[in-house]
Structures are given as C-alpha cells and as structure tokens.
Tab-separated table of C-alpha atoms and ligand atoms in Angstrom:
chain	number	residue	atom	x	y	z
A	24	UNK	CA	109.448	107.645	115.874
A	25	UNK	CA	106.774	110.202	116.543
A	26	UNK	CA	104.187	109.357	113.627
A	27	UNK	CA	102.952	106.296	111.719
A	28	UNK	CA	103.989	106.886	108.488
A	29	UNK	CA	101.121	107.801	106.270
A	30	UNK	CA	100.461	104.460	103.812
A	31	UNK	CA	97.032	103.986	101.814
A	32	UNK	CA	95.774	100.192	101.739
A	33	UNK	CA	92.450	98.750	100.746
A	34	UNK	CA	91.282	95.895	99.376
A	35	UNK	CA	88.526	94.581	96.758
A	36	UNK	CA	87.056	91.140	96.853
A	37	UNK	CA	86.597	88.260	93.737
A	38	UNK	CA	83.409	87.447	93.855
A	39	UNK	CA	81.077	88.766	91.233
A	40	UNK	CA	81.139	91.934	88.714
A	41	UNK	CA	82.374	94.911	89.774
A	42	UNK	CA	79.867	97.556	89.672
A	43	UNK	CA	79.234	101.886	90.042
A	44	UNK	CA	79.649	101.402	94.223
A	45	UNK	CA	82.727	99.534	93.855
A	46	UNK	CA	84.189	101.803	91.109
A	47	UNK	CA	82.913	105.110	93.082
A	48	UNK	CA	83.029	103.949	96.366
A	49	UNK	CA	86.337	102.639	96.642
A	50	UNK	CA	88.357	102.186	93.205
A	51	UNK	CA	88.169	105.628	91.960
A	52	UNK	CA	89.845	107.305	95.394
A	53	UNK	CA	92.190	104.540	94.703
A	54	UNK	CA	93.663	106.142	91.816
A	55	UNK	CA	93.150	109.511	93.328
A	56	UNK	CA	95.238	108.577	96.187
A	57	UNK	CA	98.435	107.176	94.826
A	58	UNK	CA	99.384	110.691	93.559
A	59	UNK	CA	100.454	111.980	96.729
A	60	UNK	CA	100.610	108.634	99.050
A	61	UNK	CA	102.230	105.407	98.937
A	62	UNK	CA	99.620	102.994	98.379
A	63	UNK	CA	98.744	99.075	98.517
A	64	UNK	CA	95.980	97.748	97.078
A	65	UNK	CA	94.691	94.185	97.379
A	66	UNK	CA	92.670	91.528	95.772
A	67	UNK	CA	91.096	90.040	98.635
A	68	UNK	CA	90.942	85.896	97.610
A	69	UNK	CA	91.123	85.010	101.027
A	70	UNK	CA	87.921	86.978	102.221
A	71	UNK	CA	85.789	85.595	98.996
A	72	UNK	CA	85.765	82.105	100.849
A	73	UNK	CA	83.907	83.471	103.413
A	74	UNK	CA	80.371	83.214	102.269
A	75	UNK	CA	80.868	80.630	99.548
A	76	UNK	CA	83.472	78.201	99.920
A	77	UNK	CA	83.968	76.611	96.069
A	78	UNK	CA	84.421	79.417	93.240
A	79	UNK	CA	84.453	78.040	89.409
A	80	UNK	CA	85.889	81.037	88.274
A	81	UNK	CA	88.075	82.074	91.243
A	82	UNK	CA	91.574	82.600	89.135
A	83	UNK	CA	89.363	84.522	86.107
A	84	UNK	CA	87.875	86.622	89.120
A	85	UNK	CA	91.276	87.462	90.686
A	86	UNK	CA	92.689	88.491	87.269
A	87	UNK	CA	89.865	90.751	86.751
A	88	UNK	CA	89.418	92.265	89.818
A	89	UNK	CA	93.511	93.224	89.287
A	90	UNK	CA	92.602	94.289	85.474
A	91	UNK	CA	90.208	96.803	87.256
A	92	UNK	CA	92.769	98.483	88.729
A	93	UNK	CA	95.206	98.619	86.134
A	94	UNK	CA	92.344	99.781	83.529
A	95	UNK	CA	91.364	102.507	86.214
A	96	UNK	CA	94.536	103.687	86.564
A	97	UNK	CA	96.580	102.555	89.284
A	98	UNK	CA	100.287	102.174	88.878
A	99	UNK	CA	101.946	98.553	89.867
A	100	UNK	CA	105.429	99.782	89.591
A	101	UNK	CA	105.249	102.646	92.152
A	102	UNK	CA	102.558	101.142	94.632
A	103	UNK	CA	102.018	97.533	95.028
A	104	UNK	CA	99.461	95.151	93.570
A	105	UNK	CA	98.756	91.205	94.684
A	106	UNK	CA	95.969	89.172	95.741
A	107	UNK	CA	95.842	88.273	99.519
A	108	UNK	CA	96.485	84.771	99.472
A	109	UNK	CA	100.245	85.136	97.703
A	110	UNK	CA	100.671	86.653	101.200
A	111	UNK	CA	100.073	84.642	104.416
A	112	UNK	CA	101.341	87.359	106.799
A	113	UNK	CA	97.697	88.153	106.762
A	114	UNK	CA	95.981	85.177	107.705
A	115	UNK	CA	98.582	84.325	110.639
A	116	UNK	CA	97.866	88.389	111.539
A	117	UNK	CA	94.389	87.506	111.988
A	118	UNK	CA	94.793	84.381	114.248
A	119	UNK	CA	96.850	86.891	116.783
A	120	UNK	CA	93.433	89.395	116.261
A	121	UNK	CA	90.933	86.863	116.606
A	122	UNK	CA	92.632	86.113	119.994
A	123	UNK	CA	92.697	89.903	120.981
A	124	UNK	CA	89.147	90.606	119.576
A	125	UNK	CA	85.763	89.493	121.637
A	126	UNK	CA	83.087	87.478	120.692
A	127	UNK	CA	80.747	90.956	121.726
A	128	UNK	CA	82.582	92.945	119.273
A	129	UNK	CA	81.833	90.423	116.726
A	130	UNK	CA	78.382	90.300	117.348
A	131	UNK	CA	77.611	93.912	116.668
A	132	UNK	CA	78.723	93.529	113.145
A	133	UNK	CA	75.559	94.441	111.116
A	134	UNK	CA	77.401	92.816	107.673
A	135	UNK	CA	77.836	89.387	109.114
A	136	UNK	CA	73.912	89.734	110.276
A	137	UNK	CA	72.853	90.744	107.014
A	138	UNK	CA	75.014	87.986	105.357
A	139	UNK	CA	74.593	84.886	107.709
A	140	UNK	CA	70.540	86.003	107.156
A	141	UNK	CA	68.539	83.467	109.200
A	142	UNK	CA	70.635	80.450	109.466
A	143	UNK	CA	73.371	81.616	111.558
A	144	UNK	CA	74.671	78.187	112.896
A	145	UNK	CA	75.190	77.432	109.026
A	146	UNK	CA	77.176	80.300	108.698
A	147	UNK	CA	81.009	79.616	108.276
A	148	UNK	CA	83.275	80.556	111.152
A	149	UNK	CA	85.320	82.056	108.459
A	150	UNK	CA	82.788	84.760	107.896
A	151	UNK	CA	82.272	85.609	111.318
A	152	UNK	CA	85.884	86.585	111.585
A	153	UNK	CA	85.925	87.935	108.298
A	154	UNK	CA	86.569	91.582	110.039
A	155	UNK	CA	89.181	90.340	112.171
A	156	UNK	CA	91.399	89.082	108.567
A	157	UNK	CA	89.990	92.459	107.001
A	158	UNK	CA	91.902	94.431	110.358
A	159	UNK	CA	95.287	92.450	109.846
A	160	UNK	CA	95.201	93.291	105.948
A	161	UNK	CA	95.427	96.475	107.148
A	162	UNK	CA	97.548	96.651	110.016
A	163	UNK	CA	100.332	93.829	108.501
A	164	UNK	CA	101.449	97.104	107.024
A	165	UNK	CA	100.786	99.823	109.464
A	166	UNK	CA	98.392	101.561	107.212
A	167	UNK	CA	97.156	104.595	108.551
A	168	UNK	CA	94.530	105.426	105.563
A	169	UNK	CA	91.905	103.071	103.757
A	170	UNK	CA	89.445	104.455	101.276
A	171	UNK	CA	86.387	102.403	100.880
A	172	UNK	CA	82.421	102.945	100.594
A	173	UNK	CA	80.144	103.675	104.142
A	174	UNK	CA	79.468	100.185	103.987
A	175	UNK	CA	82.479	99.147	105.449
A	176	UNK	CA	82.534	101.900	108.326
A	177	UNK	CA	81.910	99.415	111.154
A	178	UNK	CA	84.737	97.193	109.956
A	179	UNK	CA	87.241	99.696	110.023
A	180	UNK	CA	86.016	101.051	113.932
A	181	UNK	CA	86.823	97.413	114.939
A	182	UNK	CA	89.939	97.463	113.214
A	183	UNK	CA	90.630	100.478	115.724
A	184	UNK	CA	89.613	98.904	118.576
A	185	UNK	CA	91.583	95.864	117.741
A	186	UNK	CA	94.556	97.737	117.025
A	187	UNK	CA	93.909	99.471	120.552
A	188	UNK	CA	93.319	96.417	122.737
A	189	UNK	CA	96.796	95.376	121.288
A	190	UNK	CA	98.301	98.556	121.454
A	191	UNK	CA	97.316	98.431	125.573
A	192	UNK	CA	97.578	94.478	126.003
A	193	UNK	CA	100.985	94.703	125.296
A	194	UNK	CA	101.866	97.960	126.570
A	195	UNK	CA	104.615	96.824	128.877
A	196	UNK	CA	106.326	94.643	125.944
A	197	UNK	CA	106.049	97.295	123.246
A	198	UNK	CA	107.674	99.516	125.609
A	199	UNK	CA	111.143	98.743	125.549
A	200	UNK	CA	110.890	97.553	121.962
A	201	UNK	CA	111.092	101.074	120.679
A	202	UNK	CA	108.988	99.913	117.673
A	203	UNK	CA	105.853	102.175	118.549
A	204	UNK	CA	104.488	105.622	118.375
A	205	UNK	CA	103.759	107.744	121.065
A	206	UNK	CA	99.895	108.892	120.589
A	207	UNK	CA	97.191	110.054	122.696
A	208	UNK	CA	93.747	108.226	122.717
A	209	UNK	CA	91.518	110.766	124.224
A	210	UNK	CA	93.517	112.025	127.046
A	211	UNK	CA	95.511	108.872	127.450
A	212	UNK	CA	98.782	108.853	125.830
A	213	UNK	CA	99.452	105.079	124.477
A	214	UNK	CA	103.089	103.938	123.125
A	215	UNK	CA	100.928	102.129	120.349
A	216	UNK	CA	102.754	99.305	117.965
A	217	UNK	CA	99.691	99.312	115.421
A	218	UNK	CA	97.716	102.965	113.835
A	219	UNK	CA	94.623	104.222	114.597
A	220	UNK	CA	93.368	103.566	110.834
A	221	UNK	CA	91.250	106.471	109.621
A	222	UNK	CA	88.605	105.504	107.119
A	223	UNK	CA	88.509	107.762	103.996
A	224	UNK	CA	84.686	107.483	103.138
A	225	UNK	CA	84.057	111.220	102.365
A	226	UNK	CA	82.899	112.128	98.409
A	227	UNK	CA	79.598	112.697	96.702
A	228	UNK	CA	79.039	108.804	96.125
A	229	UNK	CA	80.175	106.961	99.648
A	230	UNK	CA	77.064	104.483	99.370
A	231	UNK	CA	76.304	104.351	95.701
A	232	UNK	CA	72.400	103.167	95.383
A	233	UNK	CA	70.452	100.796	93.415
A	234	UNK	CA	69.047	102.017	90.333
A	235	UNK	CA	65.931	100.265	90.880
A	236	UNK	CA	65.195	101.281	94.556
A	237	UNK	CA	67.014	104.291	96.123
A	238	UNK	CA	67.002	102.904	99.595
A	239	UNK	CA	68.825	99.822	98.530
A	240	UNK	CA	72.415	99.917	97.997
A	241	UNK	CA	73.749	99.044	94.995
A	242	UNK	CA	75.506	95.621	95.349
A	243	UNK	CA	76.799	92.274	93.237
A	244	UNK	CA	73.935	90.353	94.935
A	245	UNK	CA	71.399	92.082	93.706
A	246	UNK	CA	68.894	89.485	91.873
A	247	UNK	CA	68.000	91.844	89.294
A	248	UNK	CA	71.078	93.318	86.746
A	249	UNK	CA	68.849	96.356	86.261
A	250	UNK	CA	69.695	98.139	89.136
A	251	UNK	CA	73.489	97.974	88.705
A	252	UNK	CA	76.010	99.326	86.349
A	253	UNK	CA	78.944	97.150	86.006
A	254	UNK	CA	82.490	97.804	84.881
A	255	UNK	CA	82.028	95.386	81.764
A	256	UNK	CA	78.316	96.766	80.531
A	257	UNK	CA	78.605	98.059	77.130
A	258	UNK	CA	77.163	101.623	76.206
A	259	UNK	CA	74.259	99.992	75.212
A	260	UNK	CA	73.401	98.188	78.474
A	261	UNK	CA	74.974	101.808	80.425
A	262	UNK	CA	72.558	103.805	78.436
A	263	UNK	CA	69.514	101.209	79.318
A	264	UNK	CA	69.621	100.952	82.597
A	265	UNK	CA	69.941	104.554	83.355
A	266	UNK	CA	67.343	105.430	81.154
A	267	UNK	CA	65.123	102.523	83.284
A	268	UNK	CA	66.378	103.790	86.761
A	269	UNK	CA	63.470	104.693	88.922
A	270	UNK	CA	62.911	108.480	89.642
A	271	UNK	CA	60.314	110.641	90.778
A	272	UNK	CA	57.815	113.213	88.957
A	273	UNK	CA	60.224	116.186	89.792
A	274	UNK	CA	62.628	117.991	88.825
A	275	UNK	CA	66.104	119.041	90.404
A	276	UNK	CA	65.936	120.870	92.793
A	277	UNK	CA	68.678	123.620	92.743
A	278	UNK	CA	70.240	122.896	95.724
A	279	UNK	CA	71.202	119.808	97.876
A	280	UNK	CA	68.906	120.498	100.505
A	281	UNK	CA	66.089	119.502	97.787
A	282	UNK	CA	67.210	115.970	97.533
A	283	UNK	CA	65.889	115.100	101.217
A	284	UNK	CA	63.388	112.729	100.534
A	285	UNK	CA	64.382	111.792	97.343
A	286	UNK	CA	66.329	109.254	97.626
A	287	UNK	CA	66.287	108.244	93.985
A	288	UNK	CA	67.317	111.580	92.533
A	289	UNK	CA	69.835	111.903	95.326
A	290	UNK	CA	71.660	108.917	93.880
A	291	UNK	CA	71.605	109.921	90.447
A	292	UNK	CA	73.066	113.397	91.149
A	293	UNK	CA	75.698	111.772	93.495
A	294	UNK	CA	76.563	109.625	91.012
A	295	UNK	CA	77.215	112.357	88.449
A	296	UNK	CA	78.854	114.192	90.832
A	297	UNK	CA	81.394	111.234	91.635
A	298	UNK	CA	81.728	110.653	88.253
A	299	UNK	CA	82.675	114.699	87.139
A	300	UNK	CA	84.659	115.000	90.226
A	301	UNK	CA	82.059	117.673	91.231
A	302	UNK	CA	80.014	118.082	94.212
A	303	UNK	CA	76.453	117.897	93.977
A	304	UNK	CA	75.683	121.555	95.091
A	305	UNK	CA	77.630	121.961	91.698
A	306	UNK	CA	75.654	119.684	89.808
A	307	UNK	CA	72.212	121.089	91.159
A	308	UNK	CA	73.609	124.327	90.714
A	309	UNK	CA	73.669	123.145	86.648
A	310	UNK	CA	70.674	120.849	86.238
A	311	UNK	CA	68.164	122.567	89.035
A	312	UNK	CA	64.618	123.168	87.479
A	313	UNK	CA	65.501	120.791	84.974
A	314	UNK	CA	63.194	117.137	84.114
A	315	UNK	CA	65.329	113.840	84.322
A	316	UNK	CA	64.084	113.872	80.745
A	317	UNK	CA	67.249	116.381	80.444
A	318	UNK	CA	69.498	115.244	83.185
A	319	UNK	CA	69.517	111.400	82.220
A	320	UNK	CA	70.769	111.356	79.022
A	321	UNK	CA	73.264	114.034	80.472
A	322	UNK	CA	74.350	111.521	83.019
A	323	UNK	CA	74.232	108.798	80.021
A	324	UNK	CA	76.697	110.265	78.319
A	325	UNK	CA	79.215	110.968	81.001
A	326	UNK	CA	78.920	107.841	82.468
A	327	UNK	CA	79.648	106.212	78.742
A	328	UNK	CA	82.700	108.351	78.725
A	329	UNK	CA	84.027	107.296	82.202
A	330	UNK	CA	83.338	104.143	82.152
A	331	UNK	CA	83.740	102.740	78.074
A	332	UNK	CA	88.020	103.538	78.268
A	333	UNK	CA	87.728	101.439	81.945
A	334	UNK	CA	85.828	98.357	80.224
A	335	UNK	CA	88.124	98.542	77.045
A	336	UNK	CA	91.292	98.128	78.754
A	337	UNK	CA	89.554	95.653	81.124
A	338	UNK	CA	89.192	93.635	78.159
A	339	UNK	CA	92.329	94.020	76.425
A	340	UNK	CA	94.033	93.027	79.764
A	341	UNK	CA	92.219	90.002	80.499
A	342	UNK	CA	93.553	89.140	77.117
A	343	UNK	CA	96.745	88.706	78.636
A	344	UNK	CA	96.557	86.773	81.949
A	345	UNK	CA	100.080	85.760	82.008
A	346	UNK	CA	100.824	89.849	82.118
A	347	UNK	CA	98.505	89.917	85.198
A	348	UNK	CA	99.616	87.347	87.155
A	349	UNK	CA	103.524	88.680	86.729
A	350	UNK	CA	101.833	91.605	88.046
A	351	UNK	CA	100.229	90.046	91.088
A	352	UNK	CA	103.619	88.351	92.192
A	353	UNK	CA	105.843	90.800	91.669
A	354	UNK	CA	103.431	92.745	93.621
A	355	UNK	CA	102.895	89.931	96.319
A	356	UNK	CA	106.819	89.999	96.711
A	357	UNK	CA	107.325	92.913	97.606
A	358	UNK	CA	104.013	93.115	100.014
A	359	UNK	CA	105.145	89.636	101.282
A	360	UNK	CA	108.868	91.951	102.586
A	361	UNK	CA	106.652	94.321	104.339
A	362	UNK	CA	104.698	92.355	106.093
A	363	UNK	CA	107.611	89.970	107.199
A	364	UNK	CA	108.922	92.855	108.488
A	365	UNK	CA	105.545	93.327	110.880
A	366	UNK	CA	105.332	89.654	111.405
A	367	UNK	CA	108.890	89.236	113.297
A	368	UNK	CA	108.259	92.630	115.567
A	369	UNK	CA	104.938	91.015	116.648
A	370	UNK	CA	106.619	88.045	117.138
A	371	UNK	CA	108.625	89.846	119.017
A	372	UNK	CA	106.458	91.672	121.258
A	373	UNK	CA	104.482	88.476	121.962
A	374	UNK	CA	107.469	86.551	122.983
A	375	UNK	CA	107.588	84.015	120.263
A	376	UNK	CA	110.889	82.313	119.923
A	377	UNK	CA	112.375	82.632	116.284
B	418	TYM	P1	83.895	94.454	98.522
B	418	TYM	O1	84.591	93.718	97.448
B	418	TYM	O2	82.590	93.955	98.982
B	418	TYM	O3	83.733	95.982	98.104
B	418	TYM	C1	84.819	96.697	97.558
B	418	TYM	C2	84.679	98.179	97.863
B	418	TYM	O4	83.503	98.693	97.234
B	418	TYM	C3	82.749	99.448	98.181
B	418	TYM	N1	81.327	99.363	97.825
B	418	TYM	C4	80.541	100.432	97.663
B	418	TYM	N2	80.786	101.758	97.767
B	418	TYM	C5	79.759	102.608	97.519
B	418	TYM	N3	78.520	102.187	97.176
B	418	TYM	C6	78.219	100.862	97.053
B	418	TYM	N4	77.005	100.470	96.707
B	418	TYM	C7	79.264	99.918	97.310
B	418	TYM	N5	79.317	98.564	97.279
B	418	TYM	C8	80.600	98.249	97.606
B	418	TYM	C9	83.044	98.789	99.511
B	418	TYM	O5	82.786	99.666	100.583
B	418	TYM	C10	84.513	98.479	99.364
B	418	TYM	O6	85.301	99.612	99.679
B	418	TYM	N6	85.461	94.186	103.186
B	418	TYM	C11	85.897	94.818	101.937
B	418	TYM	C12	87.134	94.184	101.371
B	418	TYM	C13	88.318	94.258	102.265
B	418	TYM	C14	88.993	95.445	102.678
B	418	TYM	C15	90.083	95.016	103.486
B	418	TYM	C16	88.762	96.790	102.445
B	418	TYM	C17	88.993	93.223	102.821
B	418	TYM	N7	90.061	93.663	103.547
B	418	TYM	C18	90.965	95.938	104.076
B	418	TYM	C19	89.657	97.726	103.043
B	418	TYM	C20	90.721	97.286	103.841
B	418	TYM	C21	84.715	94.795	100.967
B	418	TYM	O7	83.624	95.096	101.311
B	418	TYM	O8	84.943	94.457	99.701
C-alpha cells in the first residue's frame, strides 16, 4: 500500500435544532462531497451524553438529525448512514486513544473549557475525552477527509497527533504487519497504521455567526432563537429573523477587503455566499454600494429557497420513523463490517489474543 485510501467521514450530534452553522458549516459539504468520494456520515448519540447525561427526546433527535441528511441530499445507498451507538467499534477505539493521548493534550482543548465553564470538577469525564471518541470515529475507518465548521479545528489536530503517537508507539509492531502506509511526517518517514486526517474547513461560511452579535458564533445554545436560523423555521420565522439581524449604518462594500471590521455584514455576505455557492468577492462584486435595505430581503429570499425544500422533506420524513431507523441499521451494518475490520488489525498490532 502506498496511500490511505481517500474516505470522507464526519459526524453531527442529537442534541438540539439544527441550525445555518450546522447546515453551512458541515452538512452542505456533506452532500457536496459524496459526488466524487466515498463518504460516511454519522449521528453522533454517543457524544450527546457528554454534557447532559438524560435526553427526553434522544430517539426523536437521532431520527431527525438522520432526516437532515436525507432532506439535504445525501444518498444512504451509495455512502453509509447510522448513529454511533449501533456501532461500538468506536467507543472500544477510544479506550485504546485515551490510553495513547495525554492528560496535557487534553487540557489545551478550548471546547471542553468553554463547555465545563466554571465548575470543572462537575464536569463529566465523558466530556473531557469527548475528542479522544471524536478521533476513533474517525480513524475506526481510516478516514483521510472530514468536513466540518472552524470550530472543530483543534479536535481534528489532536486526532493527528493521536493518530501519530500510535503510528510511532507501535512502530516496531506495525512493521511486519504490512497493514500501514509508508508517509513522511516532516522529514521523518513513518510506516503509519492510522491517516493523517486533513480537516476540510475551507468555504465562504466555515464559522457561521450569530445574527444577533457578529462576534458570537451561531450555536444551539444560544438563549435567544433570534440569532439563529434553524432547519425547521418556516419562511415566516426565516424572513423575521433576517430582517431583525443586527447590521451596521453602511453599505457593502464592493470588495472583501471592506468587510474588516464588520463583523456583522461579513456574516451576512458569507452566508449568502455559502448559500449561492458563490464567493463573497462575487457577492460584493453584486450588492457593493448597495443598503441592507436591498441586500436583506435579497438574502431573504434565497435563504427561503434553500432552506423551505430542506424543512419540507424534514417533515415528511419524520413522518415515517420506521423508514429512518431501517435506514440507520442498514447503515450501522455495514459501518459496523468496516470497523471490525480496523478493530481485529489493532488488535493485532497491540498483541491482543483473539
Ligand atoms: P456538532 O453537532 O456540535 O456540530 C455539527 C457540525 O456543525 C458545525 N458547526 C458550525 N459550522 C459553522 N458555523 C457554526 N456556527 C457552526 N456550529 C456548528 C460543526 O463544526 C460541526 O462540523 N464534534 C462534532 C461532532 C463529531 C464529529 C466527529 C465531527 C463527533 N465525532 C468526527 C467530525 C468527525 C460537533 O461539533 O458536532
């Protein structure tokens, strides 16, 4: 073997509405990848026990999370579809990582600092090693690619490093396995077992912002609904909040450059962009000189025409759970082969008797 074989995976979690960031962020280059990749995308029920423990909803979430993808696009039959838990490959992946990974690592992650918040000895352990699960999610497959928004940049670096320590921990045991890749990490050349994983975070809309404060981003935990689309608003709400989104006295400037500073107009034109599949240097080049007077209901209307087929399908297949779920584990079958397949070469490698 002289390459990892490309493979897309990323994964979304239950907990709460999806919203704009999720959909542009990560969902969206979902869709855009499978044309050309083989891709796995996962529901991540595992991960949303992290921070909260009991979920009322937790199937309805999983379902709709999964109708999401569907209703954006993605294809079940020709890349795979399940929710985390229908595989435990994952979790026994991440008991081998949170052996190889350090405390220090885990330390520097700025999402479990901003999560825990004050209380950090009532934290669950579970979402201090939340990175560590998020790493074998991706490596139980080999991936080599995994869209998602900036937010999740610093996961995916310890995912390398992870992947690396391995790769070099068991350096004399992958050896003579034959089951790795010859690479070279800076000058060092490394028979690695896992991938480097290269983030895909590029795109006009990699941290999508709150309407209501363009230095926030835009997330499910937001107290107020106002500054967040979601997948499910109606045209009505859609047209509402964007019409309420904070801006500035302005107008476009006509060309990127102009949006330094500006942090609210810089969202909405990203957004636009993200949602025309333009790039904002395009959209400027259309709306510069122009009021928000102009460009809002502009951006109303496109986002009603992205975003109304998405919620209407959403709805018609959460109609049908029993469809979804036969999705999910015919999905988690075939994931579940895969990453059997992973399993017994680590077990392998490690020495495990089986
Ligand atoms: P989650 O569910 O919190 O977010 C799902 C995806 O949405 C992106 N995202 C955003 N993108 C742009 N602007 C925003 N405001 C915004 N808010 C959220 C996130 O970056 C993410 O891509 N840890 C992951 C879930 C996960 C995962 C994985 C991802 C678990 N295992 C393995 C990739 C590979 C997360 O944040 O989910």
């Amino acid at each position: 073997m002289t390459e990892f074989k490309p493979l897309v995976f990323s994964g979304v979690q239950p907990t709460g509405n999806l919203h704009l960031g999720n959909y542009l962020g990560a969902i969206r280059k979902f869709v855009a990848l499978q044309e050309n990749n083989d891709c796995i995308y996962c529901v991540v029920d595992l991960h949303a026990l992290t921070a909260q423990l009991v979920h009322e909803d937790m199937t309805t979430q999983i379902r709709s999370i999964t109708a999401a993808f569907l209703a954006a696009g993605i294809d079940p039959k020709k890349h795979i579809v399940f929710n985390q838990s229908q595989v435990p490959q994952h979790a026994e992946l991440a008991w081998i990582f949170n052996c190889v990974a350090r405390i220090g690592w885990m330390n520097r992650m700025t999402q479990f600092k901003d999560k825990a918040g004050k209380d950090r000895e009532q934290a669950s352990l579970g979402l201090y090693a939340y990175p560590s699960l998020m790493a074998a999610d991706i490596l139980v497959y080999r991936a080599t690619h995994v869209p998602v928004g900036e937010d999740q940049k610093q996961h995916l670096e310890l995912a390398r490093d992870i992947a690396m320590k391995f790769n070099l921990d068991f350096r004399e045991k992958i050896m003579p396995t034959g089951l790795g890749v010859d690479i070279t990490v800076g000058e060092e050349p490394v028979h690695a077992y896992f991938p480097m994983v290269e983030p895909l975070i590029d795109g006009p809309a990699p941290r999508v912002m709150s309407l209501k404060d363009g230095t926030k981003k835009m997330s499910k935990s937001d107290p107020s609904d106002l500054s967040r689309i979601n997948l499910m608003d109606d045209q009505e709400a859609i047209s509402k909040k964007i019409r309420k989104a904070k801006t500035d006295p302005d107008a476009l400037p006509s060309e990127a450059e102009g949006l330094k500073g500006r942090p609210e107009a810089d969202n909405l034109v990203g957004i636009f962009a993200a949602l025309a599949d333009r790039s904002k240097a395009d959209v400027l080049a259309e709306f510069g000189g122009q009021q928000f007077s102009v460009f809002k209901p502009a951006l109303i209307d496109l986002a009603v025409e992205v975003l109304a087929p998405i919620n209407a399908e959403m709805r018609r297949l959460m109609e049908d759970p029993a469809h979804i779920d036969a999705v999910l584990r015919d999905g988690g079958e075939r994931a579940r082969a895969r990453a059997e397949k992973t399993m017994n070469e680590v077990r392998d490698i490690i020495g495990f008797v089986r």
